GROMACS .gro file of N, CA and C in nm:
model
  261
    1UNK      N    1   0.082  -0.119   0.000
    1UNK     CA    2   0.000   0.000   0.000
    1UNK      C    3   0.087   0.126   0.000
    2UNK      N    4   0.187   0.119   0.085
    2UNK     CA    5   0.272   0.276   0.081
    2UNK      C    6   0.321   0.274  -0.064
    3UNK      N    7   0.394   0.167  -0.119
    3UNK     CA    8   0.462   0.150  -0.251
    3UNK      C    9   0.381   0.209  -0.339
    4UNK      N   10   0.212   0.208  -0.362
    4UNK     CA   11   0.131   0.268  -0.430
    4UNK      C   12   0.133   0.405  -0.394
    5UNK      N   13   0.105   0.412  -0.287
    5UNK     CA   14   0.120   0.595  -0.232
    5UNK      C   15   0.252   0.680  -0.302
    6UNK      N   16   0.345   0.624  -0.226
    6UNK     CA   17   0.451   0.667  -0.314
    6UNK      C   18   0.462   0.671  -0.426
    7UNK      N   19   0.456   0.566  -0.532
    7UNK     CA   20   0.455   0.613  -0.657
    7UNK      C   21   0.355   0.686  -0.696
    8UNK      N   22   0.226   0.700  -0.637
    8UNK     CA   23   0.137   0.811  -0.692
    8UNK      C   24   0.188   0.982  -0.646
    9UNK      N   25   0.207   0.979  -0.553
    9UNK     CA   26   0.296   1.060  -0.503
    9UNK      C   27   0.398   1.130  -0.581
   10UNK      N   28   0.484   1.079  -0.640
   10UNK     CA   29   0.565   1.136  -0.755
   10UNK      C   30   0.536   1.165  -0.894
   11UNK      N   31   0.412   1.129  -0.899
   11UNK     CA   32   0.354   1.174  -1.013
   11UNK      C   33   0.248   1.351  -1.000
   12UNK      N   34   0.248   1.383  -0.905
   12UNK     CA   35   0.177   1.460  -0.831
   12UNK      C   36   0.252   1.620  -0.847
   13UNK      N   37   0.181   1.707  -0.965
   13UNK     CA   38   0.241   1.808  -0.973
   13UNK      C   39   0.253   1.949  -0.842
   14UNK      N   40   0.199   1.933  -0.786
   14UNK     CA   41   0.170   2.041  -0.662
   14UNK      C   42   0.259   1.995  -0.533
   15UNK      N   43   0.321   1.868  -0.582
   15UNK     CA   44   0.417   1.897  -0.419
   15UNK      C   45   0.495   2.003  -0.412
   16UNK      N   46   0.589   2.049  -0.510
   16UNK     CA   47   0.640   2.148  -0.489
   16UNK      C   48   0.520   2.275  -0.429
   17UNK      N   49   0.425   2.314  -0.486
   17UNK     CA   50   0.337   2.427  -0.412
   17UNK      C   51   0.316   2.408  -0.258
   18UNK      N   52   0.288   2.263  -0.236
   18UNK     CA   53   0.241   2.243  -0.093
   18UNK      C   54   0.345   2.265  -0.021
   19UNK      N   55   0.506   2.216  -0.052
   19UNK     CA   56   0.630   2.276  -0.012
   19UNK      C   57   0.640   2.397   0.036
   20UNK      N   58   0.623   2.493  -0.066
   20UNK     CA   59   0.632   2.631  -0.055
   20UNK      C   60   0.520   2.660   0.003
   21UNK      N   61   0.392   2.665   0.004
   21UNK     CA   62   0.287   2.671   0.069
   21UNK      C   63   0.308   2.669   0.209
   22UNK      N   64   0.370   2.585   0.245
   22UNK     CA   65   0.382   2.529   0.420
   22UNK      C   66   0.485   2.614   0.449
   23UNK      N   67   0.589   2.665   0.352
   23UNK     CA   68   0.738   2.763   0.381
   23UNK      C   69   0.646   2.896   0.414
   24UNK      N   70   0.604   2.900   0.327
   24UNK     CA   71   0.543   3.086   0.336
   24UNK      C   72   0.490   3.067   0.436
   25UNK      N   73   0.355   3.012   0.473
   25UNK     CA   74   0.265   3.038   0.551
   25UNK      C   75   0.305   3.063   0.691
   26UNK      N   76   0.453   2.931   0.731
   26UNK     CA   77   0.516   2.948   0.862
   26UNK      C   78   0.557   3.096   0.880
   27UNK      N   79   0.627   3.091   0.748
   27UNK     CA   80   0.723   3.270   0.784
   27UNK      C   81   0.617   3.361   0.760
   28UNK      N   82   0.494   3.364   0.751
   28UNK     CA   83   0.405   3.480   0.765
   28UNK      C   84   0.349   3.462   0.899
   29UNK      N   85   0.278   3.315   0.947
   29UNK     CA   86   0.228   3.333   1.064
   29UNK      C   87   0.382   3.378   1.216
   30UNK      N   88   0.469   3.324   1.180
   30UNK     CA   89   0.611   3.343   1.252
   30UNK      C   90   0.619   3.553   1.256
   31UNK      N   91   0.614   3.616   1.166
   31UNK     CA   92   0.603   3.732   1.153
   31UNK      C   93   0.479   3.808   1.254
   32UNK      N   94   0.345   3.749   1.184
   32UNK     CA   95   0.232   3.792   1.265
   32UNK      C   96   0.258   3.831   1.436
   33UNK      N   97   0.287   3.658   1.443
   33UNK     CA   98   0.325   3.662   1.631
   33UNK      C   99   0.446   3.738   1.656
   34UNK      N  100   0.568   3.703   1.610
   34UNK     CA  101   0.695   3.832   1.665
   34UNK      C  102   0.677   3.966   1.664
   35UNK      N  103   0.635   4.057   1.572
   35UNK     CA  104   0.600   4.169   1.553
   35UNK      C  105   0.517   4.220   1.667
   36UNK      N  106   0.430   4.153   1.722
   36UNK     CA  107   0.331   4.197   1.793
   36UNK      C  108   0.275   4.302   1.800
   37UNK      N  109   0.191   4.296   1.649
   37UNK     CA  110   0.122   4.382   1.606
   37UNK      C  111  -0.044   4.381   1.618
   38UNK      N  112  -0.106   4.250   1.710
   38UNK     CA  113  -0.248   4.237   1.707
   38UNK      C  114  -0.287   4.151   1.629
   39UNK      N  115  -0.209   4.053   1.568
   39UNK     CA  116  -0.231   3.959   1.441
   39UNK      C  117  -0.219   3.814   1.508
   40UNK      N  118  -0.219   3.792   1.608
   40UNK     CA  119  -0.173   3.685   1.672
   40UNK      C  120  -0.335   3.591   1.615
   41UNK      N  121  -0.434   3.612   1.582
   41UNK     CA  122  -0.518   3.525   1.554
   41UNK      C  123  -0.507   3.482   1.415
   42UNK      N  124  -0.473   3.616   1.285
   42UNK     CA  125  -0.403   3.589   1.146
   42UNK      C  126  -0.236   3.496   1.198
   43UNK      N  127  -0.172   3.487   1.242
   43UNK     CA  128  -0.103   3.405   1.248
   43UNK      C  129  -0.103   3.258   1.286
   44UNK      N  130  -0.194   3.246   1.373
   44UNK     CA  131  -0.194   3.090   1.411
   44UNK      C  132  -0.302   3.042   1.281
   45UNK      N  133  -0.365   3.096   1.211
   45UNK     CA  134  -0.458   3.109   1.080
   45UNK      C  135  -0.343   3.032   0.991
   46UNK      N  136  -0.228   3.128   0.935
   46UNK     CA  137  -0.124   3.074   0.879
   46UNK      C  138  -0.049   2.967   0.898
   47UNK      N  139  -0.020   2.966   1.063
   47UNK     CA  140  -0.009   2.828   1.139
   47UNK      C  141  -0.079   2.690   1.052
   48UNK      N  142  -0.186   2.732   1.080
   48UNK     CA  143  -0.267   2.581   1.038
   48UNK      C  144  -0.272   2.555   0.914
   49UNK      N  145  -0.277   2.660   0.809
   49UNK     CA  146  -0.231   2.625   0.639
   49UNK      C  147  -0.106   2.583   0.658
   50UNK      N  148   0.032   2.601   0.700
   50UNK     CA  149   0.164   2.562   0.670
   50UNK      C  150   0.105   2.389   0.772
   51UNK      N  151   0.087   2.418   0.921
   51UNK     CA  152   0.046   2.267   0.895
   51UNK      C  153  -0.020   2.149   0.845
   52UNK      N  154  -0.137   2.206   0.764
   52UNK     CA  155  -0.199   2.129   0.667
   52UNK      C  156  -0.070   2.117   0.524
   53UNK      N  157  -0.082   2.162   0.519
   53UNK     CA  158   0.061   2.172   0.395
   53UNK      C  159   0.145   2.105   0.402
   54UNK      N  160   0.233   2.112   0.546
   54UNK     CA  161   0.319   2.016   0.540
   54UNK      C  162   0.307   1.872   0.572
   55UNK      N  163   0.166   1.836   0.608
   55UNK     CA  164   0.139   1.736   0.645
   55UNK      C  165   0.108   1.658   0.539
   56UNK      N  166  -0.014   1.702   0.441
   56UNK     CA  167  -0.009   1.686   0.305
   56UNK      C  168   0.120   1.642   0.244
   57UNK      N  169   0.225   1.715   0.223
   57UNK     CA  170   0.380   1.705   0.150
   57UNK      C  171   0.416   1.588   0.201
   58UNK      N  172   0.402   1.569   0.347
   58UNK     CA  173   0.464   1.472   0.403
   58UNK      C  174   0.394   1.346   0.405
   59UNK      N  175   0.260   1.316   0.360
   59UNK     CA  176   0.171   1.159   0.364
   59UNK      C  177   0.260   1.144   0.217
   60UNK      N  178   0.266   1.271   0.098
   60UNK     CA  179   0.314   1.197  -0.010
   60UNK      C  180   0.452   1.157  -0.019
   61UNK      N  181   0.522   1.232   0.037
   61UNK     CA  182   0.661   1.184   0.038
   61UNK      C  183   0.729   1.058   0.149
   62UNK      N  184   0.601   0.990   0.267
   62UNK     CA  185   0.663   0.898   0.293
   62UNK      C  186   0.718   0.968   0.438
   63UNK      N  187   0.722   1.076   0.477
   63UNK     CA  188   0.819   1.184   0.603
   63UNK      C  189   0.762   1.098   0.667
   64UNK      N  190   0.737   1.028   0.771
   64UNK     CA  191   0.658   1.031   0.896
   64UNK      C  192   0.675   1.116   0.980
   65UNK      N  193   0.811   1.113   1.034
   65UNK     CA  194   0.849   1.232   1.153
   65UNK      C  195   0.770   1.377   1.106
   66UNK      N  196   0.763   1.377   0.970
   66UNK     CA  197   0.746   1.580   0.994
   66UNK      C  198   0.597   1.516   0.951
   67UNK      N  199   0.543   1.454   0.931
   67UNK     CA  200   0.412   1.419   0.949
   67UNK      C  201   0.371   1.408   1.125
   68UNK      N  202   0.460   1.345   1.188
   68UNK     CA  203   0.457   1.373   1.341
   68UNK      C  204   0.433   1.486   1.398
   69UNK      N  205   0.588   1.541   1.355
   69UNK     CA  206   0.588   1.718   1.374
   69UNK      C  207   0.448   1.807   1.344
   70UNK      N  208   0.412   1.803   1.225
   70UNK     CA  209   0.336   1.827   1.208
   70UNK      C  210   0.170   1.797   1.326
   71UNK      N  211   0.165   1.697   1.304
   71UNK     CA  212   0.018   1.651   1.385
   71UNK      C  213   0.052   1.748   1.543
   72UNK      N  214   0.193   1.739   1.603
   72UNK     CA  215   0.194   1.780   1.727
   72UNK      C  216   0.158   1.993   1.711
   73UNK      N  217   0.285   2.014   1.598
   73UNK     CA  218   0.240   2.143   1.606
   73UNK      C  219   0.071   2.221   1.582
   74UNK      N  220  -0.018   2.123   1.504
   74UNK     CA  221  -0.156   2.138   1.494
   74UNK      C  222  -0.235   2.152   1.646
   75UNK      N  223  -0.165   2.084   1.742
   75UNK     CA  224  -0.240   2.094   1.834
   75UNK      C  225  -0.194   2.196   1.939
   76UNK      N  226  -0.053   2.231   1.904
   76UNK     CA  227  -0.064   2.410   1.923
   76UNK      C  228  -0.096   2.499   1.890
   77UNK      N  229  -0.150   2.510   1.741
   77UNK     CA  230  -0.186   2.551   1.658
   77UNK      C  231  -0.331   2.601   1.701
   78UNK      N  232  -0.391   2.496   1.754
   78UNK     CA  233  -0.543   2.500   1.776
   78UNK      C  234  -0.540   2.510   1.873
   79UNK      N  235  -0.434   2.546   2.004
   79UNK     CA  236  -0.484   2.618   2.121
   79UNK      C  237  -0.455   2.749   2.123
   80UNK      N  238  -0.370   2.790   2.043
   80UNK     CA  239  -0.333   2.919   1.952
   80UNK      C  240  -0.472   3.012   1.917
   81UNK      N  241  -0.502   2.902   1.853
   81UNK     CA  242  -0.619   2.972   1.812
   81UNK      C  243  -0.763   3.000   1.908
   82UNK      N  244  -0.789   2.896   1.939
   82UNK     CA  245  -0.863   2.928   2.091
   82UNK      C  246  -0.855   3.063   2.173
   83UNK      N  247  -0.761   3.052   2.220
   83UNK     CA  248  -0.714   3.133   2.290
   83UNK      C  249  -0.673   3.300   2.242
   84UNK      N  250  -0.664   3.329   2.122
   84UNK     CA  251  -0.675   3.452   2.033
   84UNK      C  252  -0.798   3.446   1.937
   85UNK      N  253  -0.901   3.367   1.999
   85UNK     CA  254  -1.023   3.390   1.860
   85UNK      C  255  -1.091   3.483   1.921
   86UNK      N  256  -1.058   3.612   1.802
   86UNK     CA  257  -1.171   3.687   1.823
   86UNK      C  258  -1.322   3.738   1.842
   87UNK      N  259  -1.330   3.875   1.957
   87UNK     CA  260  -1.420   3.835   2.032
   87UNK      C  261  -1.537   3.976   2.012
   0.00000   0.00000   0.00000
């Protein structure tokens, strides 16, 4: 079953986007929160696209660990968000 994944996987023109997708989104939501400009709810927003993204990248490429990484940072992600959803 992975052997199928994988090779479908490399046939798959958008990994590179989901790549970059998950790059940007970190370094925008990473910006939002340092700056501390009031964006802390647009950032953990970005948060959760770069972790959907990289999680995505990572079922096709086989990562587990940053598929790990991933699942764990989601659930900071979503207390992130909790906790700055506007009110």
């Amino acid at each position: 079953m992975s052997e199928l994944i994988l090779s479908l996987s490399r046939r798959l023109p958008f990994q590179e986007s989901l790549e970059f997708v998950g790059f940007l989104t970190a370094v925008v939501g990473t910006a939002m929160l340092s700056l501390n400009v009031g964006l802390e709810f647009v950032g953990f927003c970005s948060y959760a696209v770069s972790n959907i993204a990289w999680a995505a990248f990572s079922v096709q490429r086989g990562y587990r660990w940053l598929l790990s990484q991933n699942a764990i940072f989601m659930v900071f992600t979503t207390i992130g968000l909790i906790n700055f959803w506007p009110i």
